PDB file of C-alpha atoms in Angstrom:
ATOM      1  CA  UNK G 186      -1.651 105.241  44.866  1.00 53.00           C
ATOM      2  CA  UNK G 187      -5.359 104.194  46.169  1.00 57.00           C
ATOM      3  CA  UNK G 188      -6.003 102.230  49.762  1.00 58.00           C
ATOM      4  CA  UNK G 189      -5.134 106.195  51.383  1.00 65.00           C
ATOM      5  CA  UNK G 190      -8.610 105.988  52.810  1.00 65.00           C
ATOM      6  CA  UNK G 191     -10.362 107.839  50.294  1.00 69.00           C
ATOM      7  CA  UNK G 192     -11.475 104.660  48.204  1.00 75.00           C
ATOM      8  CA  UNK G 193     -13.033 101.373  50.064  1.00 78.00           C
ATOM      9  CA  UNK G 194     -12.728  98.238  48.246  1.00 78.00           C
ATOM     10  CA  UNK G 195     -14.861  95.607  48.476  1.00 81.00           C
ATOM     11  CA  UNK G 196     -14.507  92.021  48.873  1.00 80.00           C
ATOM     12  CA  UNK G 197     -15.881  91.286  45.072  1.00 76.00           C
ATOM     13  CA  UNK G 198     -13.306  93.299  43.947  1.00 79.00           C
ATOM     14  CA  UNK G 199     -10.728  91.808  46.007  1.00 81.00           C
ATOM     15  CA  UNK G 200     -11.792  88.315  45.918  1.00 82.00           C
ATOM     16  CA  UNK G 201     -11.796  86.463  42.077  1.00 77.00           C
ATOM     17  CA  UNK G 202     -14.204  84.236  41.708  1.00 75.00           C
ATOM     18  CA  UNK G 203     -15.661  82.048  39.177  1.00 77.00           C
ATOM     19  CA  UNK G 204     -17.474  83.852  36.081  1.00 76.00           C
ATOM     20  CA  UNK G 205     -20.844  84.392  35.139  1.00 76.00           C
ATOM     21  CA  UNK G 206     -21.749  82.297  31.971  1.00 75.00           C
ATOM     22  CA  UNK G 207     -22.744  83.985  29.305  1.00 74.00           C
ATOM     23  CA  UNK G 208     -25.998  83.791  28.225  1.00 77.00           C
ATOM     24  CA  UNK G 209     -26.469  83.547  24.193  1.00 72.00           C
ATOM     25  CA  UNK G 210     -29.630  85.579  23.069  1.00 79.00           C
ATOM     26  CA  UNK G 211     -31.874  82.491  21.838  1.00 81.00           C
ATOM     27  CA  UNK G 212     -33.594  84.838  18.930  1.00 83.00           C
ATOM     28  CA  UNK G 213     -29.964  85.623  17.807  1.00 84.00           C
ATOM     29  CA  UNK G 214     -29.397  81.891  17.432  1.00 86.00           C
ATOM     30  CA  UNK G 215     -31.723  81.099  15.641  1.00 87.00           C
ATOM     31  CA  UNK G 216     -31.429  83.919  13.644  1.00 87.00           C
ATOM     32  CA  UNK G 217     -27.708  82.443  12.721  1.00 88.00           C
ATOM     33  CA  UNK G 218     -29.047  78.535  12.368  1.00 90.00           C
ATOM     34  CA  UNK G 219     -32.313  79.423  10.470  1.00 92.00           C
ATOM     35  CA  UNK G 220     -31.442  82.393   8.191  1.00 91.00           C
ATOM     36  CA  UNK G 221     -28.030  82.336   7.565  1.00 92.00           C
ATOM     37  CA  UNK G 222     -25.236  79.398   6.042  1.00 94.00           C
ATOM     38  CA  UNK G 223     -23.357  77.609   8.617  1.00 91.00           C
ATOM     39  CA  UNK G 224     -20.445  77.367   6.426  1.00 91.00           C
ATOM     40  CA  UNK G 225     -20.204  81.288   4.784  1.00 90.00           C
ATOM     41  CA  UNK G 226     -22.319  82.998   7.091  1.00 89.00           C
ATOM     42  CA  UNK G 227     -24.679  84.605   4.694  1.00 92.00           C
ATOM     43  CA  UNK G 228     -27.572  84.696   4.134  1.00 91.00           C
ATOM     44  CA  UNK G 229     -29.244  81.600   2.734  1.00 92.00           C
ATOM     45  CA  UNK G 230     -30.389  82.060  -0.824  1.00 92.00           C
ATOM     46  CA  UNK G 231     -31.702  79.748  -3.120  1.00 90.00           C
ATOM     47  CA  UNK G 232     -30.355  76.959  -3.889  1.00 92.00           C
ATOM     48  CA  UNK G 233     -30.564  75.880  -0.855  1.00 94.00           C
ATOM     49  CA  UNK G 234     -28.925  72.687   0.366  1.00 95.00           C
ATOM     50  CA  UNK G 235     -28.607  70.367   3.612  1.00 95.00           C
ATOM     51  CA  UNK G 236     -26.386  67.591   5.350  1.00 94.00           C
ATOM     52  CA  UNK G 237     -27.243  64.795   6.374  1.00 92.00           C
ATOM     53  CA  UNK G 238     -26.598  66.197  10.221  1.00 93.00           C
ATOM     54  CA  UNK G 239     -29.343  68.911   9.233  1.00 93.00           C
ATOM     55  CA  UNK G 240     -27.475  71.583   8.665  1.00 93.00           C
ATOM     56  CA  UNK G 241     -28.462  74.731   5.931  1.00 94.00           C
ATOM     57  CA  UNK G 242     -25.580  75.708   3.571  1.00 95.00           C
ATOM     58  CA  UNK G 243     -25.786  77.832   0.129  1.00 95.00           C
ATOM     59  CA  UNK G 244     -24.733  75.381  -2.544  1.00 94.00           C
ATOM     60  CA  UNK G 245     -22.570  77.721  -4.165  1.00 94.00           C
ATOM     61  CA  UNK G 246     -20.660  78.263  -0.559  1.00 92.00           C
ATOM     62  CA  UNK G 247     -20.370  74.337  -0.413  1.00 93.00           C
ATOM     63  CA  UNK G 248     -19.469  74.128  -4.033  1.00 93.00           C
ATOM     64  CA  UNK G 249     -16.557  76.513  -3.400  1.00 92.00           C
ATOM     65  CA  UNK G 250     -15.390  74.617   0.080  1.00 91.00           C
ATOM     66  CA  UNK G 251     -15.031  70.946  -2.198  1.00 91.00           C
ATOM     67  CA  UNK G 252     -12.998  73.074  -5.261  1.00 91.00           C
ATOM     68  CA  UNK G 253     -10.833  74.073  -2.658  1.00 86.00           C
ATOM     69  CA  UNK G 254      -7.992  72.038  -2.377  1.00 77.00           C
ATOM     70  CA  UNK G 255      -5.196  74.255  -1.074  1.00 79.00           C
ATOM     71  CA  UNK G 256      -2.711  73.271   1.748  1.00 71.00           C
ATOM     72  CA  UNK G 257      -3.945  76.373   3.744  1.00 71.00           C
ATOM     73  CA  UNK G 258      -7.117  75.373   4.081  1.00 74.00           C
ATOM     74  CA  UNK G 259      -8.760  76.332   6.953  1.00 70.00           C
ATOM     75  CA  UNK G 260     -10.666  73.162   9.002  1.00 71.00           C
ATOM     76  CA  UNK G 261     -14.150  73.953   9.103  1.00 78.00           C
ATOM     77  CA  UNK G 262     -16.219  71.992  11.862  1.00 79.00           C
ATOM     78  CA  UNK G 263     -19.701  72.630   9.948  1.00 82.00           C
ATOM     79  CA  UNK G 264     -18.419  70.563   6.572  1.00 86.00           C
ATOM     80  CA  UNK G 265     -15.838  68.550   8.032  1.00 87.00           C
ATOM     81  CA  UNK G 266     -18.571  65.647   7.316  1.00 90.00           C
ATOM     82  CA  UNK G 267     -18.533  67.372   3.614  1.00 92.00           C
ATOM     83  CA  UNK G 268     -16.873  64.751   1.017  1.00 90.00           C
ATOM     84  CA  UNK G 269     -18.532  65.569  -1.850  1.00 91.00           C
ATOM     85  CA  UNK G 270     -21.417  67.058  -3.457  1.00 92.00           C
ATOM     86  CA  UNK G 271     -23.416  63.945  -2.837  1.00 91.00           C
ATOM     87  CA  UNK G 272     -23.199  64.257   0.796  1.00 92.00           C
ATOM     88  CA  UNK G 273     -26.101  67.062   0.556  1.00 94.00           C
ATOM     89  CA  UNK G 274     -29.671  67.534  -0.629  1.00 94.00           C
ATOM     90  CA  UNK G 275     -31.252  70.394  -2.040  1.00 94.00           C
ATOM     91  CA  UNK G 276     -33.841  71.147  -0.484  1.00 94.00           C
ATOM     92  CA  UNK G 277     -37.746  71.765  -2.365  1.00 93.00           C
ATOM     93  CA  UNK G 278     -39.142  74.806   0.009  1.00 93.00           C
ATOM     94  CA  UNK G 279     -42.526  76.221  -0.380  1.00 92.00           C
ATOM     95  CA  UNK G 280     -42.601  80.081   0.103  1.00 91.00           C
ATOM     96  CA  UNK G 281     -44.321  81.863   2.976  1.00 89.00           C
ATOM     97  CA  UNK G 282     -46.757  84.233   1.035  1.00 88.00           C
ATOM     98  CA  UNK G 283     -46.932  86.418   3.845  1.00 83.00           C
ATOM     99  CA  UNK G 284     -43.552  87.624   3.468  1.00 81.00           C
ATOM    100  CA  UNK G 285     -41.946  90.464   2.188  1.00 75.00           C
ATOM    101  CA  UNK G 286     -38.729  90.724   2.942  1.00 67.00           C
ATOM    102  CA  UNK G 287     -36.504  90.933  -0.059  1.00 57.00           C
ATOM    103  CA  UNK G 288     -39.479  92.793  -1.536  1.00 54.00           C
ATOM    104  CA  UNK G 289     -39.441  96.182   0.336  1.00 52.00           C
ATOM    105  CA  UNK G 290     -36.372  98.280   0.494  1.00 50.00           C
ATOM    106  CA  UNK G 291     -35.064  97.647   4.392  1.00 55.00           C
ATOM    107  CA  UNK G 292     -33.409 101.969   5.253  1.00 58.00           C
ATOM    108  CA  UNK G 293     -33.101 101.045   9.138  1.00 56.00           C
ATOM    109  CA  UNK G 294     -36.528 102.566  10.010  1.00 57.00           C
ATOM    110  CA  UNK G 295     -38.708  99.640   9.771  1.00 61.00           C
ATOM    111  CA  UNK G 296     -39.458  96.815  11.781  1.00 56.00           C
ATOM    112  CA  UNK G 297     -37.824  93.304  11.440  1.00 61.00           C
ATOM    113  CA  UNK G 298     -40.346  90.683  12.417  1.00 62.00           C
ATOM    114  CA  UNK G 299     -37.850  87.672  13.458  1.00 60.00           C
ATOM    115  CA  UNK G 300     -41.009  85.589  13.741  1.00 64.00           C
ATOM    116  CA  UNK G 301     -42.021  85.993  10.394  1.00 77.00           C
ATOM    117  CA  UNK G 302     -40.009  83.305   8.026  1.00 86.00           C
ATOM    118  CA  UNK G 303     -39.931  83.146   4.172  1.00 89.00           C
ATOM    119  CA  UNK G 304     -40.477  79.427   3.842  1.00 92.00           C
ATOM    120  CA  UNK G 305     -43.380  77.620   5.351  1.00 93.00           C
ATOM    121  CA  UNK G 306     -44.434  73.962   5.646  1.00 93.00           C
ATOM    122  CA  UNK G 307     -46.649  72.837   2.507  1.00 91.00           C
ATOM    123  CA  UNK G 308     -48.995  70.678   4.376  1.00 91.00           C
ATOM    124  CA  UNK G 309     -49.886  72.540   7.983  1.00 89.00           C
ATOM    125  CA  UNK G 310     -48.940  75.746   7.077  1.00 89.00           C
ATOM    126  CA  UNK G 311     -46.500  76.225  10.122  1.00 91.00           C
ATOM    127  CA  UNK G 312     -43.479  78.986   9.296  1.00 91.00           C
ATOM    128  CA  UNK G 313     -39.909  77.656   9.348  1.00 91.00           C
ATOM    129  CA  UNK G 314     -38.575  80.157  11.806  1.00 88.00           C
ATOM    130  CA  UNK G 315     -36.781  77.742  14.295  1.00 88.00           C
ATOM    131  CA  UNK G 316     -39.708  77.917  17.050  1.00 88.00           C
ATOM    132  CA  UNK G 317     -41.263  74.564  15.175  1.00 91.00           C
ATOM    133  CA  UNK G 318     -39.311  71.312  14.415  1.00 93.00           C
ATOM    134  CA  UNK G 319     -39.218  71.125  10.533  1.00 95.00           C
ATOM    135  CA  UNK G 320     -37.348  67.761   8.675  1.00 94.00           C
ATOM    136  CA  UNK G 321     -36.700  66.530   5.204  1.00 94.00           C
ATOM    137  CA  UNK G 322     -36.616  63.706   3.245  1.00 93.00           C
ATOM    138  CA  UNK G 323     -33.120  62.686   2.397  1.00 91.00           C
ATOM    139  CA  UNK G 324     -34.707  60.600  -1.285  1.00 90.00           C
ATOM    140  CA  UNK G 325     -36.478  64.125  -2.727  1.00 92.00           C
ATOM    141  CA  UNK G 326     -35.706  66.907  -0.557  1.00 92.00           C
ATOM    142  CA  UNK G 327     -39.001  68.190   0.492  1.00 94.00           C
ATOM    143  CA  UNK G 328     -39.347  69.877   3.831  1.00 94.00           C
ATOM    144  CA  UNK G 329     -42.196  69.811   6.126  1.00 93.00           C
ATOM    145  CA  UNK G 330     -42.950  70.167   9.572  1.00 93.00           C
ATOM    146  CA  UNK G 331     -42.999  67.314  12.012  1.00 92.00           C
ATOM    147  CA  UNK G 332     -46.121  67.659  13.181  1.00 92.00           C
ATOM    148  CA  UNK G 333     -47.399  67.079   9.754  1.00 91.00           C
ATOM    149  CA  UNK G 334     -45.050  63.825   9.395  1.00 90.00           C
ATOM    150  CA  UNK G 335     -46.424  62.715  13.165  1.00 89.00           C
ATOM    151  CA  UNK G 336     -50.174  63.527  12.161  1.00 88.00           C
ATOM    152  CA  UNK G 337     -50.621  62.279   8.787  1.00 87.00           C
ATOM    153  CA  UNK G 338     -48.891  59.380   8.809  1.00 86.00           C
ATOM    154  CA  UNK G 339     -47.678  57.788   5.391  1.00 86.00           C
ATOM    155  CA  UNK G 340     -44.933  56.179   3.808  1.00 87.00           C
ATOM    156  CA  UNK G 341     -44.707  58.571   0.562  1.00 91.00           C
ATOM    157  CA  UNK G 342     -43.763  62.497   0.291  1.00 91.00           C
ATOM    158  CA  UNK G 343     -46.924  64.611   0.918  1.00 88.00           C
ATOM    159  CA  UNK G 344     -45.279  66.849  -2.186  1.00 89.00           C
ATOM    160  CA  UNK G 345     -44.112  64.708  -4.685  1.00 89.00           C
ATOM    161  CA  UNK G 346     -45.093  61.224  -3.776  1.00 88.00           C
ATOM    162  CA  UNK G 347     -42.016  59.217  -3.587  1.00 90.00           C
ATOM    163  CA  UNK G 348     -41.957  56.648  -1.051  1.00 91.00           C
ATOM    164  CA  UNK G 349     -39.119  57.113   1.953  1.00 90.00           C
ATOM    165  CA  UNK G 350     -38.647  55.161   4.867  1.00 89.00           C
ATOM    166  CA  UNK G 351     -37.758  56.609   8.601  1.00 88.00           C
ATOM    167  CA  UNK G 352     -34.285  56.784   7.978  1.00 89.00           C
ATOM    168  CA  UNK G 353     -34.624  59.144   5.359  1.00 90.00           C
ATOM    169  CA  UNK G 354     -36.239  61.828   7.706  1.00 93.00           C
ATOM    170  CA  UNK G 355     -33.627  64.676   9.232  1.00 94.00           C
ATOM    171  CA  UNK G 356     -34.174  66.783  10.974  1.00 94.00           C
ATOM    172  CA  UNK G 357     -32.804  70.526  10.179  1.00 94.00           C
ATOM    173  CA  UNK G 358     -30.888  71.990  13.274  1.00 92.00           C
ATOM    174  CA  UNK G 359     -31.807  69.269  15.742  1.00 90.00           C
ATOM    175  CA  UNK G 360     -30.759  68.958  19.331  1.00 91.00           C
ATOM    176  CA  UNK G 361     -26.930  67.502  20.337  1.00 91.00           C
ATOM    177  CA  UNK G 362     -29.318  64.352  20.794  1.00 93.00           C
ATOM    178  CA  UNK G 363     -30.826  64.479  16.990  1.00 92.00           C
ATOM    179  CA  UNK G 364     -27.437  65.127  15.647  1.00 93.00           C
ATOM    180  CA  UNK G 365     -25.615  62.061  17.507  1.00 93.00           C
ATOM    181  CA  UNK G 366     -28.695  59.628  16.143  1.00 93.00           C
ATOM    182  CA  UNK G 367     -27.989  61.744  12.396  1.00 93.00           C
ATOM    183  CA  UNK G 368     -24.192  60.816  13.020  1.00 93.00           C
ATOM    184  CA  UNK G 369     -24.608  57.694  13.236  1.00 93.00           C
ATOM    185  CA  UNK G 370     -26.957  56.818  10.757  1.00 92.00           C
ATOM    186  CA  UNK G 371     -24.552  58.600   8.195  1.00 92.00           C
ATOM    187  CA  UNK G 372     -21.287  56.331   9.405  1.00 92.00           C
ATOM    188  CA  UNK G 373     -23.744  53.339   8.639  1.00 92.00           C
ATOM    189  CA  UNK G 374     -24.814  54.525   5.338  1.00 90.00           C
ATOM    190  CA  UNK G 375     -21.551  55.442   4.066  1.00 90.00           C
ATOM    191  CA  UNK G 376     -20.374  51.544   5.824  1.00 92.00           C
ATOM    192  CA  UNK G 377     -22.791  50.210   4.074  1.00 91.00           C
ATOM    193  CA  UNK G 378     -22.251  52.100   0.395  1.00 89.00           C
ATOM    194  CA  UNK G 379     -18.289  51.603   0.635  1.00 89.00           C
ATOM    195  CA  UNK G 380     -19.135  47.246   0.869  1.00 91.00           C
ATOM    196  CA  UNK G 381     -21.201  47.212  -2.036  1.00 89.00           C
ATOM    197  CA  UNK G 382     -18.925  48.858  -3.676  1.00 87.00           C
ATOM    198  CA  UNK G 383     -16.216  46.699  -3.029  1.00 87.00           C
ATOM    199  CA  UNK G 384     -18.895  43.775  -3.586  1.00 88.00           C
ATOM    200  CA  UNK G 385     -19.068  44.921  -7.007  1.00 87.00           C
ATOM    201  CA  UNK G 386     -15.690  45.524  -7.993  1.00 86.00           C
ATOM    202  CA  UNK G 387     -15.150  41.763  -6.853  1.00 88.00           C
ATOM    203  CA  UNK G 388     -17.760  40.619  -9.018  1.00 85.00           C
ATOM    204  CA  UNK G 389     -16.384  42.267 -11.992  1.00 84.00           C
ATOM    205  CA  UNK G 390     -12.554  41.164 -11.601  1.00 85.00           C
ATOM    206  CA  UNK G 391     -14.235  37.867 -11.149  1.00 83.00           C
ATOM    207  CA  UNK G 392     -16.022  37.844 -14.129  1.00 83.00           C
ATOM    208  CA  UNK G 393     -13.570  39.243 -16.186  1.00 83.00           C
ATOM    209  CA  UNK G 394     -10.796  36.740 -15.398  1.00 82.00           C
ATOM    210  CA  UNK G 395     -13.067  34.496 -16.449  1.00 81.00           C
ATOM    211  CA  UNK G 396     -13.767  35.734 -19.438  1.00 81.00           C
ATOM    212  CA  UNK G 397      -9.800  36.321 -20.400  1.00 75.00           C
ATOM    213  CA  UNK G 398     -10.006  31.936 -19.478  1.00 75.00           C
ATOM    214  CA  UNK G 399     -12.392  31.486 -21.900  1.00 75.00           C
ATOM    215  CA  UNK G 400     -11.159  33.407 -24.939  1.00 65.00           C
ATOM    216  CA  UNK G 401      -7.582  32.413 -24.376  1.00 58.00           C
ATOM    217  CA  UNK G 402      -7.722  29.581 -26.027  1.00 53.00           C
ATOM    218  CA  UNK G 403     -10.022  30.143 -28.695  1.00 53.00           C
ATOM    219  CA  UNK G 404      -7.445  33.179 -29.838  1.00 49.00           C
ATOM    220  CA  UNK G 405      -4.495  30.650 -29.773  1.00 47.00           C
ATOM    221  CA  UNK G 406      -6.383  28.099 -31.569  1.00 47.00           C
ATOM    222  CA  UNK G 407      -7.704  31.153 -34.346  1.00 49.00           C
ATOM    223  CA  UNK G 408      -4.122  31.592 -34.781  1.00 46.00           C
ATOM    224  CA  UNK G 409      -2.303  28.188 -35.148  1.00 44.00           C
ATOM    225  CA  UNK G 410      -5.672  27.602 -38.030  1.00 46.00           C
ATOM    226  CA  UNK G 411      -4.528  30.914 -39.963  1.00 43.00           C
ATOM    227  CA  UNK G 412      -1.243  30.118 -40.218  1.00 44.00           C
ATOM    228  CA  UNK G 413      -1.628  27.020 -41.713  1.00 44.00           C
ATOM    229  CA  UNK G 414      -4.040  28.798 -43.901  1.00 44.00           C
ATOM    230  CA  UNK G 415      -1.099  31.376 -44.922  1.00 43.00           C
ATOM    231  CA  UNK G 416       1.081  28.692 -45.261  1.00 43.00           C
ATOM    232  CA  UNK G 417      -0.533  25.547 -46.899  1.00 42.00           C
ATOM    233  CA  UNK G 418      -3.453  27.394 -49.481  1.00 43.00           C
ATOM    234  CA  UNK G 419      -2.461  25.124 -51.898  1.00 42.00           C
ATOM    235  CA  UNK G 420      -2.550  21.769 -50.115  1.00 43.00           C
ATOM    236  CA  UNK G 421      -5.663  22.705 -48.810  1.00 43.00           C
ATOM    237  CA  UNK G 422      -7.348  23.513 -52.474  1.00 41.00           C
ATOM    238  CA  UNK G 423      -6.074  19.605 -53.419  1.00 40.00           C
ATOM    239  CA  UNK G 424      -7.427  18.208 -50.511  1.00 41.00           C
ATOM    240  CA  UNK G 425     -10.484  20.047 -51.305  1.00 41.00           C
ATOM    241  CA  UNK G 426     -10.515  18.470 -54.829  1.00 40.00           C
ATOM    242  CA  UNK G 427      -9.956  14.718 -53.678  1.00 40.00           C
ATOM    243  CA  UNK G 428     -12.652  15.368 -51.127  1.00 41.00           C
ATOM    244  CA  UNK G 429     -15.064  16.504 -53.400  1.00 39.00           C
ATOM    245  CA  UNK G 430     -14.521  13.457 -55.892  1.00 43.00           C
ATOM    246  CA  UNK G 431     -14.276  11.287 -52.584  1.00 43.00           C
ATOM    247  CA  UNK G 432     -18.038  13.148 -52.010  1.00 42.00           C
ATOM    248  CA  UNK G 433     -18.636  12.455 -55.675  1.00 43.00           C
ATOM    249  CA  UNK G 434     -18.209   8.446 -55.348  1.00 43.00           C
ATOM    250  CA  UNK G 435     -20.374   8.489 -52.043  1.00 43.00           C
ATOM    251  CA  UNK G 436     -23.710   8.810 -54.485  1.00 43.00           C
ATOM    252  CA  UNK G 437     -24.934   5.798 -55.691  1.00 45.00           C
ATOM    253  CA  UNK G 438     -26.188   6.751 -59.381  1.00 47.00           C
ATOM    254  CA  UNK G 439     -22.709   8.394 -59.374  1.00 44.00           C
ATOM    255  CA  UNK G 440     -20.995   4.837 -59.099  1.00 42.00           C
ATOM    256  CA  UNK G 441     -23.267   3.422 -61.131  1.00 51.00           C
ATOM    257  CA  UNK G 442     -21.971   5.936 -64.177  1.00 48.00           C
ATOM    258  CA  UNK G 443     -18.470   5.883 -62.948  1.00 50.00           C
ATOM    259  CA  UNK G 444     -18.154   1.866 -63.536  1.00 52.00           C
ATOM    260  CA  UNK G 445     -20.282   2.015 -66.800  1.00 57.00           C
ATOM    261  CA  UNK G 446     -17.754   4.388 -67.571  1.00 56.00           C
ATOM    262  CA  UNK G 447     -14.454   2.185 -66.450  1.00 55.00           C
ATOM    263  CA  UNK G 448     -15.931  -0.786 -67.992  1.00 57.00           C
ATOM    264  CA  UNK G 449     -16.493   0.907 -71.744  1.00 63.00           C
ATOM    265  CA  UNK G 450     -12.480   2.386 -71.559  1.00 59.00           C
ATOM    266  CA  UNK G 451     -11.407  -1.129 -70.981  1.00 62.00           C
ATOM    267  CA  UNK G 452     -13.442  -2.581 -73.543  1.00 61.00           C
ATOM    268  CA  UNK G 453     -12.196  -0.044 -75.879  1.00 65.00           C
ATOM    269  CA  UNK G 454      -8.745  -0.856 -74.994  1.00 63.00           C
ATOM    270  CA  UNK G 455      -9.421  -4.467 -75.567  1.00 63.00           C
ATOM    271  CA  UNK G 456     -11.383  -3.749 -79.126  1.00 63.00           C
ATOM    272  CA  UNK G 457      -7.795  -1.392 -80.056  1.00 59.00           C
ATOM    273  CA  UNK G 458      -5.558  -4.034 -79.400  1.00 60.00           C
ATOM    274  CA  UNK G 459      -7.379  -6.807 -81.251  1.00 62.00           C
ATOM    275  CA  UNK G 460      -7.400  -4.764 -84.278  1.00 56.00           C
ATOM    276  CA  UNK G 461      -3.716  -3.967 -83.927  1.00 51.00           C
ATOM    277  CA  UNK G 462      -3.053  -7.727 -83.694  1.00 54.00           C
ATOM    278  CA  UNK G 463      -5.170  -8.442 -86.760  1.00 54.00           C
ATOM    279  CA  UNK G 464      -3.389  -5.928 -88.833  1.00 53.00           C
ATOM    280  CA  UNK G 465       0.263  -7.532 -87.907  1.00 48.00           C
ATOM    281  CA  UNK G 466      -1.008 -10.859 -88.469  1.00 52.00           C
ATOM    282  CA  UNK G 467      -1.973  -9.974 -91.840  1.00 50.00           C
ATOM    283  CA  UNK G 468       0.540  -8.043 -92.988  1.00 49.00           C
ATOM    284  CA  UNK G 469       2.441 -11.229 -91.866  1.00 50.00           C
ATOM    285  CA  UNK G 470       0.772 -13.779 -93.570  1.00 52.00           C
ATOM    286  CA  UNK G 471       1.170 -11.490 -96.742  1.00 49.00           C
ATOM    287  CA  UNK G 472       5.089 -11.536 -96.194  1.00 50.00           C
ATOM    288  CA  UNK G 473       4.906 -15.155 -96.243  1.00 55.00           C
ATOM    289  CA  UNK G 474       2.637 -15.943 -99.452  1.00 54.00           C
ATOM    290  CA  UNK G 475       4.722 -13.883-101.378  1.00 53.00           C
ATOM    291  CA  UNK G 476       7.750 -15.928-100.108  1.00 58.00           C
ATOM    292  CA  UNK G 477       5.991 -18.977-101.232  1.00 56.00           C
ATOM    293  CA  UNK G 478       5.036 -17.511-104.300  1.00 50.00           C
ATOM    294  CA  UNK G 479       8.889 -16.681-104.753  1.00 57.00           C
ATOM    295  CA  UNK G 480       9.985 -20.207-103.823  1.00 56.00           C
ATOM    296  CA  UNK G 481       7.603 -22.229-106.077  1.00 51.00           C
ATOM    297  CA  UNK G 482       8.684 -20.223-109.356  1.00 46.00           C
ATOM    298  CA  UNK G 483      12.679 -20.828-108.569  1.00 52.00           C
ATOM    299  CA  UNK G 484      11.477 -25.111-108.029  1.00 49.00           C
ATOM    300  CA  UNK G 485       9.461 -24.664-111.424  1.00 47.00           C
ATOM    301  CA  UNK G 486      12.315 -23.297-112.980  1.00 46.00           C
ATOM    302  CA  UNK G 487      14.761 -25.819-112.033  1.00 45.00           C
ATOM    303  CA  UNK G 488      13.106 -28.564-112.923  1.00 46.00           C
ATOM    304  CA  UNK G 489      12.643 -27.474-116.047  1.00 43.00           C
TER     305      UNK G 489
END
């Protein structure tokens, strides 16, 4: 049953008290941060993307975390941040020519050299390993060092040459410290993206109400002139006419012929019925001498 004298406890055993912390292996971390995705836990192979806290993800691990939409999803506190596919940057690394890793078979009887990285920065030459700062440039994705940011000062990518500004450095796997100043610079940025945005929309409600207030009228106006069109074709071909002859008079050598015109039909109307009154006249007067004629042959025969 134990205490029978054969066994001596002592007071550690006895006694609880608080618990050694555990001490995580610092090579083994940043083995995990440096080598491996935060979000699958494999090992990082091209492409290779970040966040804009500095963390390293396989795209193809992140691609599969935003396509997955399923009610059991489990919450994952390295891409909670992680709305879309524009919240990361691939990243443009320059191979460490000293390294052979994926080259040579690996059977368990060779050495793995932690310190030895596959990526390197471009302009120092300084291995990306964990045991140096390295950063990236949120605009192109190039990574480098910061000692070669702090030393050669400039305000456009050492690699490609686009210009960036000091919020567009991260830093990949910063302290608690770099990640709070990262955290906050992405809550402004996404602020700040969500009010232009709505800025915009504004603008373009705005500017199409006013366009609906401007062509309203025009369309009503289009409308009330076809109808009559439909309607009235032949009024408007008469009124055409009687314009065009109103036109017509507005000339001056045209008025002049148009008068020359009215006076000869009214002298020819004149000329007609003078001629028509000569003719009855005559044919009168010859009525009457044959009367005469008559008249003066009875007298001559009476008196004789």
């Amino acid at each position: 049953m134990g205490c029978d004298g054969g066994t001596i406890p002592k007071r550690h055993e006895l006694v609880k008290g608080p618990r050694k912390v555990e001490k995580v292996d610092k090579n083994a971390e940043l083995v995990a941060r440096w080598y491996y995705c935060a979000l699958s836990q494999e090992k990082l192979c091209r492409p290779i993307v970040a966040c804009e806290l500095g963390r390293l993800y396989n795209k193809d691990a992140v691609i599969e975390f935003l396509l997955d939409k399923s009610a059991d999803k489990t919450p994952m506190e390295a891409a909670s941040h992680i709305k879309s596919i524009k919240n990361v940057t691939e990243l443009n690394l320059a191979d460490n020519p000293a390294w052979s890793g994926d080259k040579e078979s690996i059977k368990g009887d060779k050495y793995d050299d932690i310190q030895s990285a596959r990526f390197i920065c471009p302009v120092v030459g300084l291995e990306m390993n964990g045991r140096h700062r390295f950063c990236f440039l949120r605009n192109c994705g190039c990574v480098f060092s910061e000692r070669a940011l702090k030393e050669i000062k400039s305000e456009v990518c050492h690699k490609c040459g686009v210009p960036f500004q000091e919020e567009d450095v991260i830093v990949l796997n910063g302290n608690k410290e770099d990640v709070e100043v990262l955290k906050k610079r992405m809550e402004d940025r996404r602020l700040k993206s969500k009010l232009e945005k709505k800025s915009k929309k504004c603008k373009a409600t705005e500017s199409a109400s006013q366009q609906d207030c401007t062509a309203g009228p025009s369309k009503a106006k289009s409308g009330k002139d076809c109808i009559k069109s439909s309607s009235g074709e032949k009024r408007q071909i008469i009124f055409t006419k009687s314009s065009a002859d109103n036109g017509n008079s507005s000339v001056p050598g045209k008025v002049n012929k148009a008068a020359s015109a009215t006076k000869r039909s009214i002298a020819d109307s004149e000329e007609k019925s003078e001629a028509y009154k000569s003719i009855f006249t005559s044919h009168s007067s010859a009525k009457r001498s044959k009367e005469e004629c008559s008249n003066w042959v009875t007298h001559t025969a009476y008196c004789f």
